[in-house]
PDB file of C-alpha atoms in Angstrom:
ATOM      1  CA  UNK A1101      28.771 -58.229  -2.235  1.00  0.00           C
ATOM      2  CA  UNK A1102      30.373 -59.193   1.036  1.00  0.00           C
ATOM      3  CA  UNK A1103      29.613 -62.540   2.563  1.00  0.00           C
ATOM      4  CA  UNK A1104      27.049 -62.588   5.341  1.00  0.00           C
ATOM      5  CA  UNK A1105      28.568 -63.827   8.571  1.00  0.00           C
ATOM      6  CA  UNK A1106      26.495 -64.974  11.512  1.00  0.00           C
ATOM      7  CA  UNK A1107      27.657 -64.200  15.029  1.00  0.00           C
ATOM      8  CA  UNK A1108      29.044 -67.664  15.738  1.00  0.00           C
ATOM      9  CA  UNK A1109      29.733 -69.021  12.270  1.00  0.00           C
ATOM     10  CA  UNK A1110      27.127 -71.759  12.644  1.00  0.00           C
ATOM     11  CA  UNK A1111      28.452 -73.114  15.946  1.00  0.00           C
ATOM     12  CA  UNK A1112      27.037 -76.406  17.133  1.00  0.00           C
ATOM     13  CA  UNK A1113      27.155 -78.476  20.292  1.00  0.00           C
ATOM     14  CA  UNK A1114      25.673 -81.826  21.267  1.00  0.00           C
ATOM     15  CA  UNK A1115      24.496 -82.877  24.667  1.00  0.00           C
ATOM     16  CA  UNK A1116      21.088 -83.486  26.150  1.00  0.00           C
ATOM     17  CA  UNK A1117      19.985 -81.212  23.355  1.00  0.00           C
ATOM     18  CA  UNK A1118      21.598 -80.132  20.144  1.00  0.00           C
ATOM     19  CA  UNK A1119      22.355 -76.434  20.095  1.00  0.00           C
ATOM     20  CA  UNK A1120      23.201 -74.890  16.751  1.00  0.00           C
ATOM     21  CA  UNK A1121      23.259 -71.463  15.289  1.00  0.00           C
ATOM     22  CA  UNK A1122      21.027 -71.240  12.238  1.00  0.00           C
ATOM     23  CA  UNK A1123      22.214 -69.866   8.883  1.00  0.00           C
ATOM     24  CA  UNK A1124      21.525 -66.166   8.232  1.00  0.00           C
ATOM     25  CA  UNK A1125      17.849 -65.227   8.261  1.00  0.00           C
ATOM     26  CA  UNK A1126      16.061 -62.086   7.261  1.00  0.00           C
ATOM     27  CA  UNK A1127      14.323 -60.230  10.065  1.00  0.00           C
ATOM     28  CA  UNK A1128      12.067 -57.232   9.875  1.00  0.00           C
ATOM     29  CA  UNK A1129      10.939 -55.375  12.922  1.00  0.00           C
ATOM     30  CA  UNK A1130       7.434 -53.987  12.613  1.00  0.00           C
ATOM     31  CA  UNK A1131       6.065 -51.521  15.112  1.00  0.00           C
ATOM     32  CA  UNK A1132       2.514 -50.268  14.801  1.00  0.00           C
ATOM     33  CA  UNK A1133      -0.694 -50.090  16.794  1.00  0.00           C
ATOM     34  CA  UNK A1134      -1.639 -53.744  16.490  1.00  0.00           C
ATOM     35  CA  UNK A1135      -4.781 -53.142  18.506  1.00  0.00           C
ATOM     36  CA  UNK A1136      -6.384 -51.454  15.509  1.00  0.00           C
ATOM     37  CA  UNK A1137      -8.000 -53.872  13.058  1.00  0.00           C
ATOM     38  CA  UNK A1138      -7.082 -51.824   9.999  1.00  0.00           C
ATOM     39  CA  UNK A1139      -3.436 -51.797  11.060  1.00  0.00           C
ATOM     40  CA  UNK A1140      -3.434 -55.528  11.776  1.00  0.00           C
ATOM     41  CA  UNK A1141      -4.867 -56.210   8.339  1.00  0.00           C
ATOM     42  CA  UNK A1142      -2.260 -53.995   6.728  1.00  0.00           C
ATOM     43  CA  UNK A1143       0.566 -55.738   8.591  1.00  0.00           C
ATOM     44  CA  UNK A1144      -0.786 -59.143   7.572  1.00  0.00           C
ATOM     45  CA  UNK A1145      -1.055 -58.032   3.969  1.00  0.00           C
ATOM     46  CA  UNK A1146       2.416 -56.554   3.869  1.00  0.00           C
ATOM     47  CA  UNK A1147       4.092 -59.393   5.736  1.00  0.00           C
ATOM     48  CA  UNK A1148       2.182 -62.153   3.966  1.00  0.00           C
ATOM     49  CA  UNK A1149       1.472 -63.813   7.322  1.00  0.00           C
ATOM     50  CA  UNK A1150      -1.475 -63.497   9.669  1.00  0.00           C
ATOM     51  CA  UNK A1151      -0.775 -61.315  12.708  1.00  0.00           C
ATOM     52  CA  UNK A1152      -0.323 -63.582  15.736  1.00  0.00           C
ATOM     53  CA  UNK A1153      -2.217 -63.358  18.996  1.00  0.00           C
ATOM     54  CA  UNK A1154      -0.472 -62.276  22.180  1.00  0.00           C
ATOM     55  CA  UNK A1155       2.562 -64.487  22.963  1.00  0.00           C
ATOM     56  CA  UNK A1156       2.114 -66.496  19.770  1.00  0.00           C
ATOM     57  CA  UNK A1157       3.797 -66.864  16.393  1.00  0.00           C
ATOM     58  CA  UNK A1158       2.236 -67.613  13.034  1.00  0.00           C
ATOM     59  CA  UNK A1159       4.030 -69.308  10.179  1.00  0.00           C
ATOM     60  CA  UNK A1160       2.972 -69.314   6.550  1.00  0.00           C
ATOM     61  CA  UNK A1161       5.060 -70.311   3.558  1.00  0.00           C
ATOM     62  CA  UNK A1162       8.430 -70.029   5.206  1.00  0.00           C
ATOM     63  CA  UNK A1163       7.681 -66.745   6.932  1.00  0.00           C
ATOM     64  CA  UNK A1164       7.079 -66.390  10.632  1.00  0.00           C
ATOM     65  CA  UNK A1165       5.561 -63.478  12.461  1.00  0.00           C
ATOM     66  CA  UNK A1166       6.387 -63.398  16.182  1.00  0.00           C
ATOM     67  CA  UNK A1167       4.448 -61.356  18.715  1.00  0.00           C
ATOM     68  CA  UNK A1168       6.939 -59.238  20.630  1.00  0.00           C
ATOM     69  CA  UNK A1169       4.867 -56.621  22.444  1.00  0.00           C
ATOM     70  CA  UNK A1170       1.451 -54.957  22.063  1.00  0.00           C
ATOM     71  CA  UNK A1171       2.890 -52.764  19.316  1.00  0.00           C
ATOM     72  CA  UNK A1172       5.688 -54.888  17.926  1.00  0.00           C
ATOM     73  CA  UNK A1173       6.021 -58.013  15.824  1.00  0.00           C
ATOM     74  CA  UNK A1174       9.105 -59.540  14.235  1.00  0.00           C
ATOM     75  CA  UNK A1175       8.906 -60.971  10.758  1.00  0.00           C
ATOM     76  CA  UNK A1176      11.396 -63.798  10.176  1.00  0.00           C
ATOM     77  CA  UNK A1177      11.899 -64.802   6.575  1.00  0.00           C
ATOM     78  CA  UNK A1178      14.560 -66.072   4.165  1.00  0.00           C
ATOM     79  CA  UNK A1179      17.413 -63.600   3.997  1.00  0.00           C
ATOM     80  CA  UNK A1180      16.991 -62.766   0.327  1.00  0.00           C
ATOM     81  CA  UNK A1181      13.328 -61.842   0.727  1.00  0.00           C
ATOM     82  CA  UNK A1182      13.956 -59.077   3.254  1.00  0.00           C
ATOM     83  CA  UNK A1183      14.308 -56.133   0.837  1.00  0.00           C
ATOM     84  CA  UNK A1184      11.195 -57.029  -1.152  1.00  0.00           C
ATOM     85  CA  UNK A1185       9.214 -57.701   2.018  1.00  0.00           C
ATOM     86  CA  UNK A1186      10.249 -54.302   3.314  1.00  0.00           C
ATOM     87  CA  UNK A1187       8.876 -52.541   0.270  1.00  0.00           C
ATOM     88  CA  UNK A1188       5.708 -54.659   0.363  1.00  0.00           C
ATOM     89  CA  UNK A1189       5.231 -53.599   3.964  1.00  0.00           C
ATOM     90  CA  UNK A1190       5.834 -49.951   3.175  1.00  0.00           C
ATOM     91  CA  UNK A1191       3.171 -50.160   0.487  1.00  0.00           C
ATOM     92  CA  UNK A1192       0.621 -52.019   2.614  1.00  0.00           C
ATOM     93  CA  UNK A1193       1.169 -49.804   5.650  1.00  0.00           C
ATOM     94  CA  UNK A1194       0.930 -46.530   3.802  1.00  0.00           C
ATOM     95  CA  UNK A1195      -1.284 -44.120   5.696  1.00  0.00           C
ATOM     96  CA  UNK A1196      -0.819 -45.992   8.970  1.00  0.00           C
ATOM     97  CA  UNK A1197       1.672 -44.743  11.509  1.00  0.00           C
ATOM     98  CA  UNK A1198       4.284 -47.486  11.673  1.00  0.00           C
ATOM     99  CA  UNK A1199       7.919 -48.470  11.562  1.00  0.00           C
ATOM    100  CA  UNK A1200       9.330 -51.321   9.528  1.00  0.00           C
ATOM    101  CA  UNK A1201      13.073 -51.833   9.645  1.00  0.00           C
ATOM    102  CA  UNK A1202      15.397 -54.481   8.304  1.00  0.00           C
ATOM    103  CA  UNK A1203      17.100 -55.811  11.435  1.00  0.00           C
ATOM    104  CA  UNK A1204      18.499 -58.986   9.894  1.00  0.00           C
ATOM    105  CA  UNK A1205      21.920 -58.417  11.448  1.00  0.00           C
ATOM    106  CA  UNK A1206      20.632 -57.436  14.851  1.00  0.00           C
ATOM    107  CA  UNK A1207      20.006 -60.840  16.362  1.00  0.00           C
ATOM    108  CA  UNK A1208      21.436 -64.316  16.481  1.00  0.00           C
ATOM    109  CA  UNK A1209      19.196 -67.368  16.335  1.00  0.00           C
ATOM    110  CA  UNK A1210      19.981 -70.620  18.103  1.00  0.00           C
ATOM    111  CA  UNK A1211      18.035 -73.767  17.402  1.00  0.00           C
ATOM    112  CA  UNK A1212      17.819 -76.170  20.311  1.00  0.00           C
ATOM    113  CA  UNK A1213      16.498 -79.642  19.665  1.00  0.00           C
ATOM    114  CA  UNK A1214      16.018 -82.651  21.859  1.00  0.00           C
ATOM    115  CA  UNK A1215      13.647 -84.347  24.252  1.00  0.00           C
ATOM    116  CA  UNK A1216      15.099 -82.462  27.215  1.00  0.00           C
ATOM    117  CA  UNK A1217      14.653 -79.023  25.685  1.00  0.00           C
ATOM    118  CA  UNK A1218      12.021 -77.893  28.207  1.00  0.00           C
ATOM    119  CA  UNK A1219      14.140 -79.052  31.131  1.00  0.00           C
ATOM    120  CA  UNK A1220      17.239 -77.358  29.765  1.00  0.00           C
ATOM    121  CA  UNK A1221      15.449 -74.054  29.249  1.00  0.00           C
ATOM    122  CA  UNK A1222      13.768 -74.205  32.629  1.00  0.00           C
ATOM    123  CA  UNK A1223      17.224 -74.125  34.199  1.00  0.00           C
ATOM    124  CA  UNK A1224      17.844 -70.712  32.691  1.00  0.00           C
ATOM    125  CA  UNK A1225      14.593 -68.818  32.444  1.00  0.00           C
ATOM    126  CA  UNK A1226      11.797 -67.850  34.835  1.00  0.00           C
ATOM    127  CA  UNK A1227       9.250 -68.493  32.063  1.00  0.00           C
ATOM    128  CA  UNK A1228       6.948 -71.460  32.547  1.00  0.00           C
ATOM    129  CA  UNK A1229       8.172 -74.203  30.220  1.00  0.00           C
ATOM    130  CA  UNK A1230       5.356 -76.666  30.978  1.00  0.00           C
ATOM    131  CA  UNK A1231       3.867 -78.101  27.771  1.00  0.00           C
ATOM    132  CA  UNK A1232       0.449 -76.770  28.758  1.00  0.00           C
ATOM    133  CA  UNK A1233       1.735 -73.259  29.411  1.00  0.00           C
ATOM    134  CA  UNK A1234       4.137 -73.092  26.481  1.00  0.00           C
ATOM    135  CA  UNK A1235       2.804 -75.186  23.589  1.00  0.00           C
ATOM    136  CA  UNK A1236       4.322 -75.187  20.073  1.00  0.00           C
ATOM    137  CA  UNK A1237       3.588 -71.878  18.389  1.00  0.00           C
ATOM    138  CA  UNK A1238       4.277 -69.881  21.538  1.00  0.00           C
ATOM    139  CA  UNK A1239       6.754 -67.039  21.816  1.00  0.00           C
ATOM    140  CA  UNK A1240       7.986 -65.582  25.050  1.00  0.00           C
ATOM    141  CA  UNK A1241      10.441 -62.758  25.499  1.00  0.00           C
ATOM    142  CA  UNK A1242      12.100 -63.425  28.781  1.00  0.00           C
ATOM    143  CA  UNK A1243      15.368 -63.678  30.623  1.00  0.00           C
ATOM    144  CA  UNK A1244      17.870 -66.380  29.781  1.00  0.00           C
ATOM    145  CA  UNK A1245      20.623 -66.438  32.365  1.00  0.00           C
ATOM    146  CA  UNK A1246      21.795 -62.837  32.390  1.00  0.00           C
ATOM    147  CA  UNK A1247      20.429 -61.713  29.059  1.00  0.00           C
ATOM    148  CA  UNK A1248      17.110 -60.894  27.455  1.00  0.00           C
ATOM    149  CA  UNK A1249      16.044 -63.383  24.806  1.00  0.00           C
ATOM    150  CA  UNK A1250      12.973 -64.493  22.926  1.00  0.00           C
ATOM    151  CA  UNK A1251      12.115 -68.176  23.071  1.00  0.00           C
ATOM    152  CA  UNK A1252       9.914 -69.660  20.374  1.00  0.00           C
ATOM    153  CA  UNK A1253       8.533 -73.166  20.665  1.00  0.00           C
ATOM    154  CA  UNK A1254       8.679 -74.331  17.075  1.00  0.00           C
ATOM    155  CA  UNK A1255       7.682 -77.934  17.596  1.00  0.00           C
ATOM    156  CA  UNK A1256       7.308 -80.174  20.596  1.00  0.00           C
ATOM    157  CA  UNK A1257      11.037 -80.721  21.011  1.00  0.00           C
ATOM    158  CA  UNK A1258      12.409 -77.814  19.039  1.00  0.00           C
ATOM    159  CA  UNK A1259      12.994 -74.320  20.307  1.00  0.00           C
ATOM    160  CA  UNK A1260      14.448 -71.257  18.656  1.00  0.00           C
ATOM    161  CA  UNK A1261      16.203 -68.674  20.763  1.00  0.00           C
ATOM    162  CA  UNK A1262      16.589 -65.135  19.515  1.00  0.00           C
ATOM    163  CA  UNK A1263      19.038 -62.908  21.294  1.00  0.00           C
ATOM    164  CA  UNK A1264      21.043 -59.851  20.412  1.00  0.00           C
ATOM    165  CA  UNK A1265      24.034 -60.652  18.274  1.00  0.00           C
ATOM    166  CA  UNK A1266      26.401 -59.111  20.806  1.00  0.00           C
ATOM    167  CA  UNK A1267      25.472 -61.754  23.390  1.00  0.00           C
ATOM    168  CA  UNK A1268      25.238 -64.703  21.000  1.00  0.00           C
ATOM    169  CA  UNK A1269      28.373 -66.361  22.371  1.00  0.00           C
ATOM    170  CA  UNK A1270      27.088 -66.079  25.918  1.00  0.00           C
ATOM    171  CA  UNK A1271      23.715 -67.554  24.926  1.00  0.00           C
ATOM    172  CA  UNK A1272      25.362 -70.419  23.052  1.00  0.00           C
ATOM    173  CA  UNK A1273      27.747 -71.273  25.890  1.00  0.00           C
ATOM    174  CA  UNK A1274      24.938 -71.005  28.398  1.00  0.00           C
ATOM    175  CA  UNK A1275      22.726 -73.389  26.437  1.00  0.00           C
ATOM    176  CA  UNK A1276      25.594 -75.777  25.836  1.00  0.00           C
ATOM    177  CA  UNK A1277      26.438 -75.856  29.516  1.00  0.00           C
ATOM    178  CA  UNK A1278      22.831 -76.355  30.557  1.00  0.00           C
ATOM    179  CA  UNK A1279      22.466 -79.174  28.034  1.00  0.00           C
ATOM    180  CA  UNK A1280      25.646 -80.985  29.037  1.00  0.00           C
ATOM    181  CA  UNK A1281      25.416 -84.751  29.497  1.00  0.00           C
ATOM    182  CA  UNK A1282      24.872 -85.639  33.110  1.00  0.00           C
ATOM    183  CA  UNK A1283      22.741 -82.585  33.778  1.00  0.00           C
ATOM    184  CA  UNK A1284      19.375 -84.147  33.024  1.00  0.00           C
ATOM    185  CA  UNK A1285      16.587 -82.925  35.270  1.00  0.00           C
ATOM    186  CA  UNK A1286      13.829 -85.293  34.231  1.00  0.00           C
ATOM    187  CA  UNK A1287      11.002 -82.998  35.250  1.00  0.00           C
ATOM    188  CA  UNK A1288       9.299 -82.417  31.925  1.00  0.00           C
ATOM    189  CA  UNK A1289      11.137 -85.271  30.211  1.00  0.00           C
ATOM    190  CA  UNK A1290      10.166 -88.134  32.489  1.00  0.00           C
ATOM    191  CA  UNK A1291      12.137 -90.720  30.538  1.00  0.00           C
ATOM    192  CA  UNK A1292      15.448 -89.001  31.234  1.00  0.00           C
TER     193      UNK A1292
ATOM    194  CA  UNK B1396      10.283 -63.467  44.982  1.00  0.00           C
ATOM    195  CA  UNK B1397       7.943 -60.861  43.647  1.00  0.00           C
ATOM    196  CA  UNK B1398       5.735 -61.934  40.755  1.00  0.00           C
ATOM    197  CA  UNK B1399       3.792 -59.233  38.923  1.00  0.00           C
ATOM    198  CA  UNK B1400       1.357 -59.831  36.098  1.00  0.00           C
ATOM    199  CA  UNK B1401       2.138 -57.526  33.202  1.00  0.00           C
ATOM    200  CA  UNK B1402      -1.177 -55.935  32.157  1.00  0.00           C
ATOM    201  CA  UNK B1403       0.001 -55.713  28.549  1.00  0.00           C
ATOM    202  CA  UNK B1404       1.109 -59.247  27.755  1.00  0.00           C
ATOM    203  CA  UNK B1405      -0.594 -61.037  30.640  1.00  0.00           C
ATOM    204  CA  UNK B1406       2.609 -62.767  31.651  1.00  0.00           C
ATOM    205  CA  UNK B1407       3.096 -63.442  35.357  1.00  0.00           C
ATOM    206  CA  UNK B1408       6.589 -62.027  35.327  1.00  0.00           C
ATOM    207  CA  UNK B1409       9.182 -62.945  37.854  1.00  0.00           C
ATOM    208  CA  UNK B1410      11.040 -60.109  39.552  1.00  0.00           C
ATOM    209  CA  UNK B1411      14.188 -60.862  37.571  1.00  0.00           C
ATOM    210  CA  UNK B1412      12.316 -60.138  34.361  1.00  0.00           C
ATOM    211  CA  UNK B1413      11.287 -56.698  35.551  1.00  0.00           C
ATOM    212  CA  UNK B1414      12.984 -53.386  36.188  1.00  0.00           C
ATOM    213  CA  UNK B1415      11.769 -51.222  39.067  1.00  0.00           C
ATOM    214  CA  UNK B1416      10.746 -47.657  38.310  1.00  0.00           C
ATOM    215  CA  UNK B1417      10.172 -46.263  41.792  1.00  0.00           C
ATOM    216  CA  UNK B1418       7.096 -44.626  43.188  1.00  0.00           C
ATOM    217  CA  UNK B1419       4.059 -44.183  40.984  1.00  0.00           C
ATOM    218  CA  UNK B1420       1.909 -41.179  40.183  1.00  0.00           C
ATOM    219  CA  UNK B1421       4.483 -38.458  40.708  1.00  0.00           C
ATOM    220  CA  UNK B1422       3.721 -35.073  39.262  1.00  0.00           C
ATOM    221  CA  UNK B1423       6.678 -33.993  37.217  1.00  0.00           C
ATOM    222  CA  UNK B1424       7.454 -30.402  38.129  1.00  0.00           C
ATOM    223  CA  UNK B1425       9.267 -28.575  35.397  1.00  0.00           C
ATOM    224  CA  UNK B1426      10.376 -25.043  34.529  1.00  0.00           C
ATOM    225  CA  UNK B1427       8.165 -22.455  36.179  1.00  0.00           C
ATOM    226  CA  UNK B1428       7.367 -24.546  39.235  1.00  0.00           C
ATOM    227  CA  UNK B1429       8.367 -23.199  42.609  1.00  0.00           C
ATOM    228  CA  UNK B1430      11.296 -24.614  44.540  1.00  0.00           C
ATOM    229  CA  UNK B1431       9.209 -26.500  47.080  1.00  0.00           C
ATOM    230  CA  UNK B1432       7.213 -28.292  44.416  1.00  0.00           C
ATOM    231  CA  UNK B1433      10.354 -29.170  42.505  1.00  0.00           C
ATOM    232  CA  UNK B1434      12.122 -30.437  45.630  1.00  0.00           C
ATOM    233  CA  UNK B1435       9.044 -32.524  46.411  1.00  0.00           C
ATOM    234  CA  UNK B1436       9.034 -34.048  42.959  1.00  0.00           C
ATOM    235  CA  UNK B1437      12.736 -34.721  43.108  1.00  0.00           C
ATOM    236  CA  UNK B1438      13.200 -35.983  46.653  1.00  0.00           C
ATOM    237  CA  UNK B1439      10.044 -36.572  48.640  1.00  0.00           C
ATOM    238  CA  UNK B1440       8.682 -40.103  48.544  1.00  0.00           C
ATOM    239  CA  UNK B1441       6.082 -41.935  50.561  1.00  0.00           C
ATOM    240  CA  UNK B1442       8.373 -44.847  51.437  1.00  0.00           C
ATOM    241  CA  UNK B1443       5.489 -46.538  53.256  1.00  0.00           C
ATOM    242  CA  UNK B1444       5.407 -49.597  55.416  1.00  0.00           C
ATOM    243  CA  UNK B1445       2.384 -51.230  53.880  1.00  0.00           C
ATOM    244  CA  UNK B1446       0.320 -50.351  50.821  1.00  0.00           C
ATOM    245  CA  UNK B1447       2.382 -48.861  48.030  1.00  0.00           C
ATOM    246  CA  UNK B1448       1.978 -47.965  44.378  1.00  0.00           C
ATOM    247  CA  UNK B1449       4.956 -48.405  42.122  1.00  0.00           C
ATOM    248  CA  UNK B1450       6.064 -48.277  38.533  1.00  0.00           C
ATOM    249  CA  UNK B1451       7.623 -51.334  36.974  1.00  0.00           C
ATOM    250  CA  UNK B1452       8.850 -52.151  33.517  1.00  0.00           C
ATOM    251  CA  UNK B1453       8.585 -55.560  31.898  1.00  0.00           C
ATOM    252  CA  UNK B1454      12.151 -55.041  30.752  1.00  0.00           C
ATOM    253  CA  UNK B1455      13.074 -58.547  29.654  1.00  0.00           C
ATOM    254  CA  UNK B1456       9.652 -59.174  28.154  1.00  0.00           C
ATOM    255  CA  UNK B1457       7.326 -56.903  26.216  1.00  0.00           C
ATOM    256  CA  UNK B1458       9.228 -53.819  27.410  1.00  0.00           C
ATOM    257  CA  UNK B1459       6.172 -51.937  28.633  1.00  0.00           C
ATOM    258  CA  UNK B1460       5.897 -49.783  31.735  1.00  0.00           C
ATOM    259  CA  UNK B1461       3.035 -50.526  34.082  1.00  0.00           C
ATOM    260  CA  UNK B1462       1.855 -49.865  37.635  1.00  0.00           C
ATOM    261  CA  UNK B1463       1.645 -52.227  40.557  1.00  0.00           C
ATOM    262  CA  UNK B1464      -0.150 -51.952  43.879  1.00  0.00           C
ATOM    263  CA  UNK B1465       1.483 -54.036  46.545  1.00  0.00           C
ATOM    264  CA  UNK B1466       2.318 -54.282  50.214  1.00  0.00           C
ATOM    265  CA  UNK B1467       5.913 -53.534  51.102  1.00  0.00           C
ATOM    266  CA  UNK B1468       5.683 -55.596  54.281  1.00  0.00           C
ATOM    267  CA  UNK B1469       4.241 -58.871  53.025  1.00  0.00           C
ATOM    268  CA  UNK B1470       5.004 -58.483  49.295  1.00  0.00           C
ATOM    269  CA  UNK B1471       1.326 -59.184  48.669  1.00  0.00           C
ATOM    270  CA  UNK B1472       0.344 -57.887  45.249  1.00  0.00           C
ATOM    271  CA  UNK B1473      -3.089 -56.261  45.085  1.00  0.00           C
ATOM    272  CA  UNK B1474      -3.045 -55.777  41.351  1.00  0.00           C
ATOM    273  CA  UNK B1475      -1.302 -54.307  38.344  1.00  0.00           C
ATOM    274  CA  UNK B1476      -2.663 -51.746  35.934  1.00  0.00           C
ATOM    275  CA  UNK B1477      -1.768 -49.811  32.821  1.00  0.00           C
ATOM    276  CA  UNK B1478       0.719 -46.949  32.802  1.00  0.00           C
ATOM    277  CA  UNK B1479      -1.579 -44.415  31.144  1.00  0.00           C
ATOM    278  CA  UNK B1480      -3.325 -43.225  34.300  1.00  0.00           C
ATOM    279  CA  UNK B1481      -2.543 -40.512  36.842  1.00  0.00           C
ATOM    280  CA  UNK B1482      -3.987 -42.370  39.820  1.00  0.00           C
ATOM    281  CA  UNK B1483      -4.925 -45.985  40.668  1.00  0.00           C
ATOM    282  CA  UNK B1484      -8.201 -47.055  39.050  1.00  0.00           C
ATOM    283  CA  UNK B1485     -11.234 -47.774  41.223  1.00  0.00           C
ATOM    284  CA  UNK B1486     -10.913 -51.555  40.829  1.00  0.00           C
ATOM    285  CA  UNK B1487      -7.372 -51.520  42.182  1.00  0.00           C
ATOM    286  CA  UNK B1488      -8.301 -49.296  45.115  1.00  0.00           C
ATOM    287  CA  UNK B1489     -11.193 -51.617  45.926  1.00  0.00           C
ATOM    288  CA  UNK B1490      -8.853 -54.592  45.795  1.00  0.00           C
ATOM    289  CA  UNK B1491      -6.536 -52.856  48.257  1.00  0.00           C
ATOM    290  CA  UNK B1492      -9.452 -51.922  50.517  1.00  0.00           C
ATOM    291  CA  UNK B1493     -10.619 -55.519  50.581  1.00  0.00           C
ATOM    292  CA  UNK B1494      -7.279 -56.652  51.954  1.00  0.00           C
ATOM    293  CA  UNK B1495      -6.184 -53.597  53.968  1.00  0.00           C
ATOM    294  CA  UNK B1496      -9.247 -51.743  55.265  1.00  0.00           C
ATOM    295  CA  UNK B1497      -8.415 -48.186  56.242  1.00  0.00           C
ATOM    296  CA  UNK B1498      -5.296 -47.972  54.096  1.00  0.00           C
ATOM    297  CA  UNK B1499      -3.925 -44.583  53.207  1.00  0.00           C
ATOM    298  CA  UNK B1500      -1.403 -43.549  50.550  1.00  0.00           C
ATOM    299  CA  UNK B1501      -0.809 -39.845  49.979  1.00  0.00           C
ATOM    300  CA  UNK B1502      -4.361 -38.509  49.863  1.00  0.00           C
ATOM    301  CA  UNK B1503      -5.826 -41.740  48.555  1.00  0.00           C
ATOM    302  CA  UNK B1504      -7.846 -44.049  50.744  1.00  0.00           C
TER     303      UNK B1504
END
């Protein structure tokens, strides 16, 4: 078996926030009519995680389900569990029109940690980064500089950024630059 | 800066998060249509100064197409609504009427 390589080889930078690429994860894209209760239940059963509300993510036992659009969620799980999760989904979703695809290699994930994380992101995205508007557990697909990316507020000072693998270097450099020492904004992080 | 609320995810999306899709509620003329109808579908647009109905796509967000009613002069947004309709719903037309009495767009008033 060939070794799994992430887009940036686990790159890391330190500044106002720490930006690092996370080790390989498993990701399964699920598309189905999430407005139908029976379909939602089937997705939850197959994924092993409750289906999140609009713009939210749910995490259970190391698996996270992110809301992506009215008919799309992304299941993030340990890399090795992807094949079995895919067959569990196929079984649970049988009879419902759906798509479940292993897209583990499609995206890169950056983890950004630090007190200034909201300020740093607000430099790059039109999305409202105020704690009240974007509490932990929120997911927002938006624009980050020149690219599309999903931003997930994991904890109060931790954010995960999902972007296409092809633009991972751009996203990393962009975050690094925005988080460079001396660039503190001090809007959300008043102690800066 | 234009800010439209996506009717699917409820996000008040900034213009840079959206992709414009041109005029709304066009009838797509295909094979079998006469030349005038096809030319109209292809080329003729309202291009109004004032109330307008447009298609937009929440491209950087949930990816869904939707409709917006807005004023091309003031950038005032009267409302946004789902893509699966062939003409603006009553509520949207009422919202436009409240702000622009006597408005006219194609044969809608």
